[in-house]
Coordinates of C-alpha atoms in Angstrom, one line a residue:
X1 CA 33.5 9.0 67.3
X2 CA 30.8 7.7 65.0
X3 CA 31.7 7.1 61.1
X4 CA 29.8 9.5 58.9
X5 CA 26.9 7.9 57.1
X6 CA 27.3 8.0 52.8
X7 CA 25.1 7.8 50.2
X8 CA 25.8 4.5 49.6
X9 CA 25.1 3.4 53.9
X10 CA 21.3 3.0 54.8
X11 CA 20.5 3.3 58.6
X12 CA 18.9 0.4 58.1
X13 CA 20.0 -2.5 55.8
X14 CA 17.5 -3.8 54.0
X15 CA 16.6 -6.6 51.5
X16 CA 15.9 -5.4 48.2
X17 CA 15.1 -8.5 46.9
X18 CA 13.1 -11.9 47.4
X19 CA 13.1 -15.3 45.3
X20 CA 9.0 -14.7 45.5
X21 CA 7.5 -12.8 42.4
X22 CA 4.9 -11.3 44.8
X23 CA 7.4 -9.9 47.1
X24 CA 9.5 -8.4 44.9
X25 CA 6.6 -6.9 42.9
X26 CA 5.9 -5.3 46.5
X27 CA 9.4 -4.1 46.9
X28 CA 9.2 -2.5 43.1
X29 CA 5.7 -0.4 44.2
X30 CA 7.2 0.4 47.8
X31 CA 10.9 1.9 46.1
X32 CA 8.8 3.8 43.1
X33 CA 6.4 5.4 45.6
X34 CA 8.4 6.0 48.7
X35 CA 7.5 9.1 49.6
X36 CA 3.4 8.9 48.5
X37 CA 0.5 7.6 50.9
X38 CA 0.9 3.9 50.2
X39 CA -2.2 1.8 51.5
X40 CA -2.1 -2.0 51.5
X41 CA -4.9 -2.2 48.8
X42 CA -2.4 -0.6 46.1
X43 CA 0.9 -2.8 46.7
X44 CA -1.3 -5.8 46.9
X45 CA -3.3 -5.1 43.9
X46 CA 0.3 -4.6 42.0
X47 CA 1.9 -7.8 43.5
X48 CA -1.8 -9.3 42.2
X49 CA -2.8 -10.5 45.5
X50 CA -5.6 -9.9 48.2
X51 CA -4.4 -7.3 51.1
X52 CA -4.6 -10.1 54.0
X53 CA -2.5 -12.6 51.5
X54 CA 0.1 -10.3 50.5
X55 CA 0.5 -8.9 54.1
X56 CA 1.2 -12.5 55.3
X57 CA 3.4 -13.3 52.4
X58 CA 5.5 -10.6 52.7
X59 CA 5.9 -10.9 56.3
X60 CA 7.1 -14.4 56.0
X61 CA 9.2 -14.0 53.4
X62 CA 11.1 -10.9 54.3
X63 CA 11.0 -11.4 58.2
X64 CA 9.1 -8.0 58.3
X65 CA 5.8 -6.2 58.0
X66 CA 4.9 -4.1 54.9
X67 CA 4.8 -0.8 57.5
X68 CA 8.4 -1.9 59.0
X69 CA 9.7 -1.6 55.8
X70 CA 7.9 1.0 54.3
X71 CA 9.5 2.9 57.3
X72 CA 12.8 1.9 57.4
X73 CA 13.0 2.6 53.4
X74 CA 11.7 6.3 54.4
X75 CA 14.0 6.6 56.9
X76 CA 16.9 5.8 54.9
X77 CA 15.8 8.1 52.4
X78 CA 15.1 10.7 55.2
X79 CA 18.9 10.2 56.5
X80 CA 20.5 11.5 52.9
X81 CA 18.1 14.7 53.1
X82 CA 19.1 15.0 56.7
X83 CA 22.8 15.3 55.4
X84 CA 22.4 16.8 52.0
X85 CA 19.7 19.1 52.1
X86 CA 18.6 22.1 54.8
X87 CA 15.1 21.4 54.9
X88 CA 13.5 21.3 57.9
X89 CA 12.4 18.0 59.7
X90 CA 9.0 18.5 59.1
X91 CA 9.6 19.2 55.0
X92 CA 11.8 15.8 55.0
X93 CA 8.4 14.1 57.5
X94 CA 6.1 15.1 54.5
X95 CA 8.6 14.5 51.4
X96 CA 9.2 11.1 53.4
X97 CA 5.5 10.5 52.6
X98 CA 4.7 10.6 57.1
X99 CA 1.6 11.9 57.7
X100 CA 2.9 13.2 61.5
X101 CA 6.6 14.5 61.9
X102 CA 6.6 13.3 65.4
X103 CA 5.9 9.6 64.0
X104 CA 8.5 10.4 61.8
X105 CA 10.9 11.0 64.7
X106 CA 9.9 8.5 67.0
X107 CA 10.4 6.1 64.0
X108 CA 13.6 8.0 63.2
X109 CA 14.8 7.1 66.8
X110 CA 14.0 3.9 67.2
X111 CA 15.9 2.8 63.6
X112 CA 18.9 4.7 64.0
X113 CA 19.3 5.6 68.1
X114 CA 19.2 8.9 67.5
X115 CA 16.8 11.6 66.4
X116 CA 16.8 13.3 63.1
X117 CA 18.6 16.6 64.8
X118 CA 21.1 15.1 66.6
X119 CA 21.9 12.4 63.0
X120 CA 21.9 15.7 61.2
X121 CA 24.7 17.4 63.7
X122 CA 26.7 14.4 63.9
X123 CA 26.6 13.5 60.4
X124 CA 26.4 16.9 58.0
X125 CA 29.9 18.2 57.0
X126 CA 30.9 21.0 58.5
X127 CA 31.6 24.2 56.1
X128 CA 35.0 25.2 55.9
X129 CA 35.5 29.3 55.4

């Protein structure tokens, strides 16, 4: 049997920080507005940087594109509604800040192995009466 997912567990671990200014000035923007429509311009203009060098920074610093971790910070954040909340998987899509809930589930999937239903089922509590 699977262990439940906490609070404190992301689906995905993640680095939260970099020894690079830029980066973690990217980070910062990415963790304040998760669940907005983030474009490139915006994180690069707060990390000070042009949209092709901070792209290329942050990939080679962090291993990982901008959109790969923009998504697997939303998805983490999509797994503690999933548990904690009832709303639908299209509200937690939107709230997420994913334009498509089927993105959102395909992305969902390929993170954590399973889809948002079947993490909610296996993961939720179970009320006791």
């Amino acid at each position: 049997m699977k262990k439940p997912h906490t609070k404190a567990e992301d689906i995905v671990p993640l680095p939260r920080h970099s020894e690079n200014f830029k980066v973690n000035r990217m980070i910062s923007y990415i963790e304040k507005h998760w669940n907005d429509t983030i474009e490139l311009e915006e994180i690069a203009q707060w990390a000070g940087s042009t949209p092709c060098y901070a792209s290329a920074l942050f990939s080679k610093t962090m291993c990982m594109t901008l959109v790969q971790y923009m998504n697997a910070f939303r998805i983490n954040k999509a797994s503690i509604l999933l548990i904690e909340s009832d709303m639908t998987t299209k509200d937690i899509s939107n709230y997420c800040g994913f334009q498509n809930s089927s993105y959102f589930i395909r992305i969902f999937h390929s993170l954590s192995g399973t889809t948002p239903k079947e993490y909610r089922k296996q993961n939720k509590p179970e009320l006791i009466h």
